[in-house]
Amino acid sequence: MPRIKLPTNIILILLGFASGLPLALTAGTLQAWLTVENVDIRTIGFFSLVGQAYVLKFLWSPMMDRYTPPFLGRRRGWLLTTQILLIISIATMGFMNPSQHLWWLATLAVVVAFCSASQDIVFDAYKTDLLSAEERGIGAATSVMGYRISMLVSGGLALWLADKFLTWQQLYLLMAGLMVIGVIATLLSREPEEDLAPPASLKDAIYEPLAEFFSRNNAWLILLLLVFYKMGDAFVMALNTNFLLNALGFSLSEVGTVNKTVGMAATILGALLGGYLMRNMSLFRALLVFGLLQGISNIGYWFLAVTPPHIISMGSIIFLENIFSGMGTAAFVALLMTLCNKSLSATQFALLSALSAVGRVYIGPVASIFVSTYGWPLFYLISIGVAVPGILLLLACRTSLVYTQTTGLFQRRVKFANSYKFAVYALLAGVSCLAIWLLSLLIFSFSAVKIYFFTSQLSLWFDLPYYQNLIFNIGIGIGAISLIIGGSLDFLAVRKVTKQ
């Protein structure tokens, strides 16, 4: 009997759904469950640490490039493995009660987050290996659509079901059952063709992705582009809910309905529109046009800040802003796929996507300072300027991006070899400081968890020691300096090559 074959875009929607489903189950939905069960707020804070798996997934991504399971191939084999582990671990959470099994529930949440982050690693690599340059725009859009739909299912819909129809235990069993969608999609999908051999050893799987990427022309400018391309978008969204609630005075239900539901639908629509338009556009042109649109759309929030609040104007601005943001996201995901070497795509995609999250993660404190200093109207005008560096970096990277999309190859660096080594060493020093900071944070948090669970001092909590903040700031500073040095060398190298 011949195997049923589904269209590639259907497979990507289903796999995107399976990729996004576990996220809320260890974040917002789990927090709601713990809150309803009257778990202490400090304990709920501990549970937020499980999300570190999504940031640190690049640490174990080389294993998924190096090793191939004995079934279904290198990408589908790992997909099926992570999906089965997710079904088991999510279902097991459904047999827990926070008042009786809090420690076990925390352990299972860590397992779910780890398996979910691992599934993301393989799914990103699968998309990169499977799709041609012409298919990446619509492929990115369809996978984003599946991901966003699943976040609605395991987030808003899950909370509604838990409130009206199901117990929390039944809800988690239902979500485990929905993960079967991913298993079916994996079994009905096809394994990407292997044009290049996988790394010969785990050492090569760790070293080669970095060495290969940093040997490219414009590598450092590309890294800066990944940080800054969505920065204007992140700048606006960092305090979006606070602005709508406190500055404009909308109610929780109005913000939840419009900002979350309408905004999510607009993001999906924007991603699909962006993917469709990219069928007839080069990657560079799509990034440029969509980047300009998502930057200019921030003026809508300025309009809200200087006019009387109205639900219609709020909904319209949020709808348009999320449309353009979704278009930019589709092009950005296509860029990440384009930048990955197929034999090393799991590790490189995990590294590049982690770097692209820097702006989203760390922009909040900076945005709050701008709001408190300049007020909301000027803040939103400044947010348009924040989007400008991403556009300038894109223009600086035009030659290498066009070359890569056209040929499927990467231009190699020929200038300033010794100076580049200094930039690489500085970057490694910065990353090492951040690794030390993270290790000390985990040790500190684990010690606090042990004290919390195994002593009677249930309210015990500590502020982070001074040295941890110092190490973090040093790491960020050295990393930023290395990126500036590397980007400047790239710019000079491109000018020299152009003049010759």
Coordinates of C-alpha atoms in Angstrom, one line a residue:
M1 CA 0.0 0.0 0.0
P2 CA 1.6 3.3 -1.1
R3 CA 2.3 5.9 1.6
I4 CA -0.1 8.9 1.7
K5 CA 1.7 12.1 0.6
L6 CA 0.6 15.5 1.9
P7 CA 1.6 18.8 0.3
T8 CA 4.7 20.4 1.8
N9 CA 2.8 23.4 3.1
I10 CA 0.2 21.2 4.9
I11 CA 3.1 19.3 6.5
L12 CA 4.7 22.6 7.6
I13 CA 1.4 23.9 9.1
L14 CA 1.0 20.7 11.1
L15 CA 4.6 20.5 12.3
G16 CA 4.4 24.2 13.1
F17 CA 1.3 23.5 15.2
A18 CA 3.2 20.7 17.1
S19 CA 6.1 23.0 17.6
G20 CA 4.1 25.8 19.2
L21 CA 1.7 23.7 21.3
P22 CA 4.0 22.9 24.3
L23 CA 5.2 26.5 24.8
A24 CA 2.2 27.8 26.8
L25 CA 1.9 24.5 28.7
T26 CA 5.1 25.4 30.5
A27 CA 4.5 29.2 30.6
G28 CA 1.2 31.1 30.7
T29 CA -1.2 28.1 31.0
L30 CA 0.9 26.5 33.7
Q31 CA 1.1 29.8 35.6
A32 CA -2.7 30.0 35.4
W33 CA -3.0 26.5 36.8
L34 CA -0.6 27.2 39.7
T35 CA -2.4 30.5 40.4
V36 CA -5.8 28.8 40.6
E37 CA -4.3 26.2 43.0
N38 CA -3.1 29.1 45.2
V39 CA 0.6 28.3 44.8
D40 CA 2.8 31.0 46.2
I41 CA 3.9 33.7 43.8
R42 CA 7.6 33.0 44.5
T43 CA 7.2 29.4 43.5
I44 CA 5.4 30.5 40.3
G45 CA 8.5 32.7 39.7
F46 CA 10.7 29.6 39.9
F47 CA 8.6 27.8 37.3
S48 CA 9.5 30.6 34.8
L49 CA 13.1 29.4 34.7
V50 CA 12.0 26.4 32.6
G51 CA 11.8 28.8 29.6
Q52 CA 15.6 29.0 29.6
A53 CA 15.6 25.8 27.5
Y54 CA 14.4 27.8 24.5
V55 CA 17.3 30.3 24.9
L56 CA 20.0 27.7 25.5
K57 CA 18.9 25.2 22.8
F58 CA 22.0 25.9 20.7
L59 CA 24.1 24.1 23.4
W60 CA 22.8 20.6 22.4
S61 CA 21.8 21.3 18.8
P62 CA 25.2 19.9 17.5
M63 CA 24.1 16.4 18.7
M64 CA 21.1 16.6 16.3
D65 CA 23.4 17.6 13.4
R66 CA 25.9 14.8 14.2
Y67 CA 23.8 11.8 15.1
T68 CA 21.1 10.1 13.1
P69 CA 18.4 8.0 14.7
P70 CA 18.0 4.4 13.3
F71 CA 14.6 5.2 11.8
L72 CA 13.1 7.8 9.4
G73 CA 16.4 9.7 8.8
R74 CA 18.3 12.5 10.5
R75 CA 15.5 15.1 10.6
R76 CA 12.3 13.0 10.8
G77 CA 13.9 10.6 13.2
W78 CA 14.7 13.3 15.7
L79 CA 11.2 14.9 15.1
L80 CA 9.4 11.7 16.0
T81 CA 11.6 11.1 19.0
T82 CA 11.0 14.5 20.5
Q83 CA 7.3 14.4 19.8
I84 CA 6.8 11.0 21.5
L85 CA 8.7 12.3 24.5
L86 CA 6.5 15.4 24.6
I87 CA 3.3 13.3 24.5
I88 CA 4.5 11.2 27.4
S89 CA 5.7 14.1 29.5
I90 CA 2.7 16.4 28.9
A91 CA 0.3 13.5 29.6
T92 CA 2.2 12.8 32.8
M93 CA 1.7 16.4 33.9
G94 CA -2.0 15.6 33.6
F95 CA -1.7 13.1 36.5
M96 CA -0.1 15.7 38.8
N97 CA -1.7 18.0 41.4
P98 CA 0.2 21.1 42.3
S99 CA -0.8 20.9 46.0
Q100 CA 0.6 17.4 46.2
H101 CA 3.2 16.9 43.5
L102 CA 4.7 20.4 43.1
W103 CA 8.3 19.2 42.8
W104 CA 7.4 16.5 40.3
L105 CA 5.4 19.0 38.3
A106 CA 8.4 21.4 38.1
T107 CA 10.6 18.5 37.0
L108 CA 8.1 17.6 34.2
A109 CA 7.8 21.2 33.1
V110 CA 11.6 21.3 32.6
V111 CA 11.4 18.0 30.6
V112 CA 8.6 19.4 28.4
A113 CA 10.5 22.6 27.8
F114 CA 13.7 20.7 26.9
C115 CA 11.9 18.3 24.5
S116 CA 10.0 21.3 23.0
A117 CA 13.1 23.3 22.4
S118 CA 14.7 20.2 20.9
Q119 CA 11.7 19.7 18.6
D120 CA 12.1 23.4 17.5
I121 CA 15.8 22.7 16.7
V122 CA 14.9 19.8 14.4
F123 CA 11.9 21.5 12.8
D124 CA 13.9 24.6 11.9
A125 CA 16.6 22.4 10.4
Y126 CA 14.0 20.4 8.6
K127 CA 12.5 23.5 7.0
T128 CA 16.0 24.7 6.0
D129 CA 17.0 21.5 4.4
L130 CA 13.6 20.8 2.7
L131 CA 12.8 24.1 1.1
S132 CA 14.4 25.7 -2.0
A133 CA 15.3 29.4 -2.0
E134 CA 12.0 30.1 -3.9
E135 CA 9.9 28.2 -1.4
R136 CA 11.3 29.7 1.8
G137 CA 9.0 32.7 2.0
I138 CA 5.7 30.8 1.8
G139 CA 7.2 28.0 3.8
A140 CA 8.2 30.4 6.6
A141 CA 4.7 31.9 6.5
T142 CA 2.8 28.6 6.7
S143 CA 4.9 27.3 9.6
V144 CA 4.4 30.6 11.5
M145 CA 0.7 30.2 10.9
G146 CA 0.7 26.7 12.4
Y147 CA 2.8 27.9 15.3
R148 CA 0.5 30.8 16.1
I149 CA -2.7 28.7 15.9
S150 CA -1.3 26.2 18.4
M151 CA -0.3 29.0 20.8
L152 CA -4.0 30.1 20.7
V153 CA -5.1 26.5 21.4
S154 CA -2.7 25.8 24.3
G155 CA -3.1 29.4 25.6
G156 CA -6.4 31.2 25.3
L157 CA -8.6 28.2 24.3
A158 CA -7.0 26.1 27.0
L159 CA -7.8 28.6 29.7
W160 CA -11.4 28.8 28.5
L161 CA -11.8 25.0 28.5
A162 CA -10.3 24.8 32.0
D163 CA -12.7 27.5 33.2
K164 CA -15.8 26.0 31.6
F165 CA -15.6 22.3 30.9
L166 CA -12.4 20.5 31.9
T167 CA -10.2 20.0 35.0
W168 CA -6.6 21.0 34.6
Q169 CA -5.6 17.3 34.5
Q170 CA -8.0 16.6 31.7
L171 CA -6.8 19.7 29.8
Y172 CA -3.1 18.5 29.9
L173 CA -4.2 15.0 28.7
L174 CA -6.1 16.6 25.9
M175 CA -3.0 18.7 24.9
A176 CA -0.9 15.6 24.9
G177 CA -3.4 14.0 22.6
L178 CA -3.2 17.0 20.2
M179 CA 0.6 16.4 19.9
V180 CA -0.3 13.3 17.9
I181 CA -1.0 15.7 15.0
G182 CA 2.8 16.3 14.9
V183 CA 3.5 12.5 14.9
I184 CA 1.1 12.0 12.0
A185 CA 2.7 14.9 10.0
T186 CA 6.2 13.5 10.6
L187 CA 5.2 10.0 9.4
L188 CA 3.6 11.4 6.3
S189 CA 6.4 13.9 5.5
R190 CA 9.5 13.2 3.4
E191 CA 13.1 13.3 4.6
P192 CA 15.1 16.1 3.0
E193 CA 17.7 15.0 0.5
E194 CA 21.2 15.1 1.9
D195 CA 23.5 17.0 -0.5
L196 CA 26.3 17.3 2.1
A197 CA 27.5 14.7 4.6
P198 CA 26.7 15.4 8.3
P199 CA 29.7 16.2 10.6
A200 CA 32.0 13.3 11.1
S201 CA 32.2 13.8 14.9
L202 CA 30.6 15.7 17.7
K203 CA 33.6 17.9 17.9
D204 CA 33.2 18.8 14.2
A205 CA 29.5 19.4 14.9
I206 CA 30.4 22.0 17.5
Y207 CA 33.3 23.6 15.7
E208 CA 32.4 23.5 12.0
P209 CA 29.1 25.6 12.3
L210 CA 31.0 28.4 13.9
A211 CA 34.1 28.2 11.8
E212 CA 32.1 27.9 8.6
F213 CA 29.9 30.9 9.4
F214 CA 32.7 33.2 10.5
S215 CA 34.7 32.5 7.4
R216 CA 32.0 34.2 5.4
N217 CA 32.2 37.7 4.0
N218 CA 29.9 40.0 5.9
A219 CA 29.4 37.5 8.8
W220 CA 29.6 40.1 11.5
L221 CA 27.4 42.6 9.6
I222 CA 24.9 39.7 9.3
L223 CA 25.0 39.1 13.0
L224 CA 24.3 42.8 13.6
L225 CA 21.5 42.6 11.1
L226 CA 19.9 39.7 13.0
V227 CA 20.0 41.7 16.2
F228 CA 18.6 45.0 14.8
Y229 CA 16.2 44.0 12.0
K230 CA 13.2 43.4 14.3
M231 CA 14.5 45.9 17.0
G232 CA 11.9 48.6 16.2
D233 CA 9.2 46.1 16.4
A234 CA 10.5 44.7 19.7
F235 CA 10.8 48.3 21.0
V236 CA 7.1 49.0 20.5
M237 CA 5.9 45.6 21.8
A238 CA 8.0 45.7 25.0
L239 CA 5.5 47.9 26.7
N240 CA 2.5 47.5 24.5
T241 CA 0.1 46.1 27.1
N242 CA 1.1 48.7 29.7
F243 CA 0.5 51.5 27.2
L244 CA -3.0 50.2 26.3
L245 CA -4.0 49.6 29.9
N246 CA -2.4 52.5 31.9
A247 CA -1.9 55.2 29.3
L248 CA -5.1 54.8 27.3
G249 CA -7.3 53.3 30.0
F250 CA -8.7 50.3 28.1
S251 CA -10.0 47.4 30.2
L252 CA -8.4 44.0 30.5
S253 CA -11.1 42.4 28.4
E254 CA -10.8 45.0 25.6
V255 CA -7.0 44.6 25.5
G256 CA -7.3 40.8 25.6
T257 CA -9.8 40.7 22.8
V258 CA -8.2 43.2 20.5
N259 CA -4.5 43.0 21.3
K260 CA -4.3 39.3 21.6
T261 CA -7.0 37.8 19.4
V262 CA -7.1 40.4 16.6
G263 CA -3.3 41.0 16.8
M264 CA -2.6 37.2 16.6
A265 CA -5.0 36.8 13.6
A266 CA -3.3 39.8 11.9
T267 CA 0.1 38.4 12.5
I268 CA -0.9 35.1 10.8
L269 CA -2.5 37.0 7.9
G270 CA 0.6 39.2 7.5
A271 CA 2.9 36.2 7.5
L272 CA 0.8 34.5 4.8
L273 CA 0.7 37.7 2.8
G274 CA 4.4 38.2 3.1
G275 CA 5.1 34.6 2.1
Y276 CA 2.8 35.0 -1.0
L277 CA 4.5 38.3 -2.0
M278 CA 8.0 36.7 -1.6
R279 CA 7.2 34.3 -4.4
N280 CA 7.9 37.1 -6.9
M281 CA 10.5 39.1 -4.9
S282 CA 14.1 38.6 -4.0
L283 CA 14.9 38.0 -0.4
F284 CA 16.7 41.3 -0.1
R285 CA 13.9 43.2 -1.6
A286 CA 11.3 41.5 0.7
L287 CA 13.4 42.3 3.7
L288 CA 13.8 45.9 2.7
V289 CA 10.1 46.5 1.8
F290 CA 8.7 44.6 4.8
G291 CA 11.3 46.2 7.1
L292 CA 10.4 49.7 6.1
L293 CA 6.7 48.9 6.5
Q294 CA 7.1 47.4 10.0
G295 CA 9.2 50.5 11.0
I296 CA 6.8 53.1 9.6
S297 CA 3.8 51.3 11.1
N298 CA 5.0 52.3 14.6
I299 CA 3.6 55.8 13.8
G300 CA 0.2 54.3 14.4
Y301 CA 1.0 54.0 18.1
W302 CA 2.1 57.6 18.2
F303 CA -1.3 58.5 16.7
L304 CA -3.0 56.5 19.6
A305 CA -0.8 58.4 22.1
V306 CA -1.8 61.9 20.9
T307 CA -5.6 61.2 20.2
P308 CA -8.5 60.4 22.6
P309 CA -8.7 56.6 23.2
H310 CA -11.2 54.7 21.0
I311 CA -11.6 51.0 20.6
I312 CA -12.0 51.3 16.8
S313 CA -8.8 53.3 16.3
M314 CA -6.9 51.0 18.8
G315 CA -8.1 47.8 16.9
S316 CA -7.3 49.3 13.5
I317 CA -3.7 50.4 14.5
I318 CA -3.0 47.0 16.1
F319 CA -4.3 45.1 13.1
L320 CA -2.2 47.1 10.7
E321 CA 1.0 46.9 12.9
N322 CA 0.6 43.2 13.3
I323 CA 0.0 42.7 9.5
F324 CA 3.4 44.4 8.8
S325 CA 5.1 42.6 11.7
G326 CA 3.9 39.3 10.3
M327 CA 5.2 40.1 6.9
G328 CA 8.6 41.1 8.4
T329 CA 8.7 37.8 10.4
A330 CA 8.1 35.7 7.3
A331 CA 11.0 37.4 5.5
F332 CA 13.2 37.2 8.6
V333 CA 12.6 33.4 9.0
A334 CA 13.4 33.0 5.3
L335 CA 16.6 34.9 6.0
L336 CA 17.6 32.6 8.8
M337 CA 17.0 29.6 6.5
T338 CA 19.1 31.1 3.8
L339 CA 22.0 31.8 6.1
C340 CA 22.3 28.1 7.2
N341 CA 24.6 25.6 5.7
K342 CA 22.4 22.5 5.1
S343 CA 24.8 20.0 6.6
L344 CA 25.0 22.1 9.8
S345 CA 21.5 23.7 9.8
A346 CA 20.3 22.5 13.2
T347 CA 23.2 24.1 15.0
Q348 CA 23.5 27.3 12.9
F349 CA 19.7 27.9 12.9
A350 CA 19.7 27.5 16.7
L351 CA 22.6 29.9 17.1
L352 CA 21.2 32.5 14.8
S353 CA 17.7 32.4 16.1
A354 CA 19.0 32.7 19.7
L355 CA 21.0 35.8 18.7
S356 CA 17.9 37.3 16.9
A357 CA 16.1 37.1 20.3
V358 CA 18.6 39.4 22.0
G359 CA 16.6 42.6 21.1
R360 CA 13.3 41.1 22.2
V361 CA 14.7 39.8 25.5
Y362 CA 16.7 42.8 26.6
I363 CA 14.9 45.8 25.1
G364 CA 12.3 46.1 27.9
P365 CA 14.4 48.0 30.5
V366 CA 15.7 50.4 27.8
A367 CA 12.2 51.1 26.5
S368 CA 10.9 51.8 30.1
I369 CA 13.7 54.4 30.5
F370 CA 12.7 56.1 27.3
V371 CA 9.0 56.2 28.3
S372 CA 9.7 57.6 31.8
T373 CA 12.1 60.2 30.3
Y374 CA 10.3 61.4 27.2
G375 CA 6.6 60.2 27.5
W376 CA 4.6 57.9 25.2
P377 CA 4.3 60.2 22.1
L378 CA 8.0 60.8 21.7
F379 CA 8.8 57.2 22.6
Y380 CA 6.8 56.0 19.6
L381 CA 8.5 58.5 17.3
I382 CA 11.9 57.3 18.6
S383 CA 10.8 53.7 17.9
I384 CA 10.7 54.5 14.2
G385 CA 14.3 55.7 14.4
V386 CA 15.3 52.5 16.3
A387 CA 14.2 50.6 13.1
V388 CA 16.7 52.5 10.9
P389 CA 19.9 50.7 11.9
G390 CA 18.4 47.4 10.7
I391 CA 17.6 48.9 7.3
L392 CA 21.1 50.4 7.0
L393 CA 22.7 47.0 7.9
L394 CA 20.5 45.3 5.4
L395 CA 21.7 47.6 2.7
A396 CA 25.3 46.9 3.7
C397 CA 24.7 43.2 3.4
R398 CA 23.0 43.4 0.0
T399 CA 25.8 42.0 -2.1
S400 CA 26.4 38.9 0.0
L401 CA 22.6 38.2 0.4
V402 CA 21.9 38.4 -3.3
Y403 CA 24.9 36.2 -4.0
T404 CA 23.8 33.5 -1.5
Q405 CA 20.2 33.4 -2.7
T406 CA 21.2 33.3 -6.3
T407 CA 24.0 30.7 -6.1
G408 CA 23.2 28.8 -2.8
L409 CA 26.9 29.5 -1.8
F410 CA 28.6 31.9 0.6
Q411 CA 31.2 34.5 -0.2
R412 CA 34.4 33.9 1.7
R413 CA 36.5 36.5 3.6
V414 CA 39.9 37.4 2.3
K415 CA 40.8 40.6 4.2
F416 CA 42.0 41.4 7.8
A417 CA 42.5 37.9 9.0
N418 CA 44.4 38.8 12.2
S419 CA 42.0 41.6 13.2
Y420 CA 39.0 39.2 12.7
K421 CA 40.7 36.8 15.1
F422 CA 40.7 39.5 17.8
A423 CA 37.0 40.1 17.2
V424 CA 36.3 36.3 17.5
Y425 CA 38.3 36.0 20.7
A426 CA 36.4 39.0 22.2
L427 CA 33.1 37.4 21.2
L428 CA 34.1 34.1 22.9
A429 CA 35.2 36.0 26.0
G430 CA 31.8 37.8 26.1
V431 CA 29.9 34.5 25.6
S432 CA 32.1 32.8 28.3
C433 CA 31.2 35.6 30.8
L434 CA 27.5 35.1 30.0
A435 CA 27.9 31.3 30.4
I436 CA 29.5 31.8 33.9
W437 CA 26.7 34.2 34.8
L438 CA 24.0 31.7 33.7
L439 CA 25.7 28.9 35.6
S440 CA 25.9 30.9 38.8
L441 CA 22.2 31.9 38.3
L442 CA 21.2 28.3 37.9
I443 CA 23.2 27.2 40.9
F444 CA 21.7 30.1 42.9
S445 CA 18.2 29.3 41.8
F446 CA 18.5 25.6 42.4
S447 CA 19.8 26.3 46.0
A448 CA 16.8 28.6 46.6
V449 CA 14.4 25.9 45.2
K450 CA 15.9 23.3 47.6
I451 CA 15.6 25.7 50.5
Y452 CA 12.0 26.5 49.5
F453 CA 10.9 22.9 49.1
F454 CA 12.8 21.2 51.9
T455 CA 12.7 23.7 54.8
S456 CA 9.9 25.4 56.6
Q457 CA 11.1 28.9 55.5
L458 CA 8.6 29.1 52.8
S459 CA 9.0 32.8 52.2
L460 CA 12.8 32.7 51.8
W461 CA 14.1 34.5 48.7
F462 CA 17.3 36.3 47.8
D463 CA 18.3 39.2 45.6
L464 CA 20.9 38.4 43.0
P465 CA 24.4 39.0 44.4
Y466 CA 26.3 42.0 43.0
Y467 CA 28.9 39.9 41.3
Q468 CA 26.3 38.2 39.1
N469 CA 25.1 41.5 37.7
L470 CA 28.7 42.6 37.2
I471 CA 29.5 39.4 35.2
F472 CA 26.4 39.8 33.1
N473 CA 27.2 43.5 32.3
I474 CA 30.8 42.6 31.4
G475 CA 29.7 39.8 29.1
I476 CA 27.2 42.0 27.3
G477 CA 29.7 44.8 27.0
I478 CA 32.5 42.6 25.6
G479 CA 30.0 40.9 23.2
A480 CA 28.8 44.3 21.9
I481 CA 32.3 45.5 21.4
S482 CA 33.2 42.4 19.4
L483 CA 30.2 42.8 17.2
I484 CA 31.1 46.5 16.5
I485 CA 34.7 45.6 15.7
G486 CA 33.7 42.7 13.4
G487 CA 31.0 44.8 11.7
S488 CA 33.5 47.6 11.1
L489 CA 36.0 45.2 9.6
D490 CA 33.3 43.7 7.3
F491 CA 32.4 47.2 6.1
L492 CA 36.0 48.1 5.4
A493 CA 36.6 44.7 3.7
V494 CA 33.6 45.1 1.4
R495 CA 34.8 48.6 0.4
K496 CA 38.3 47.4 -0.4
V497 CA 37.0 44.5 -2.5
T498 CA 34.6 46.8 -4.3
K499 CA 37.4 49.3 -5.2
Q500 CA 39.5 46.5 -6.6

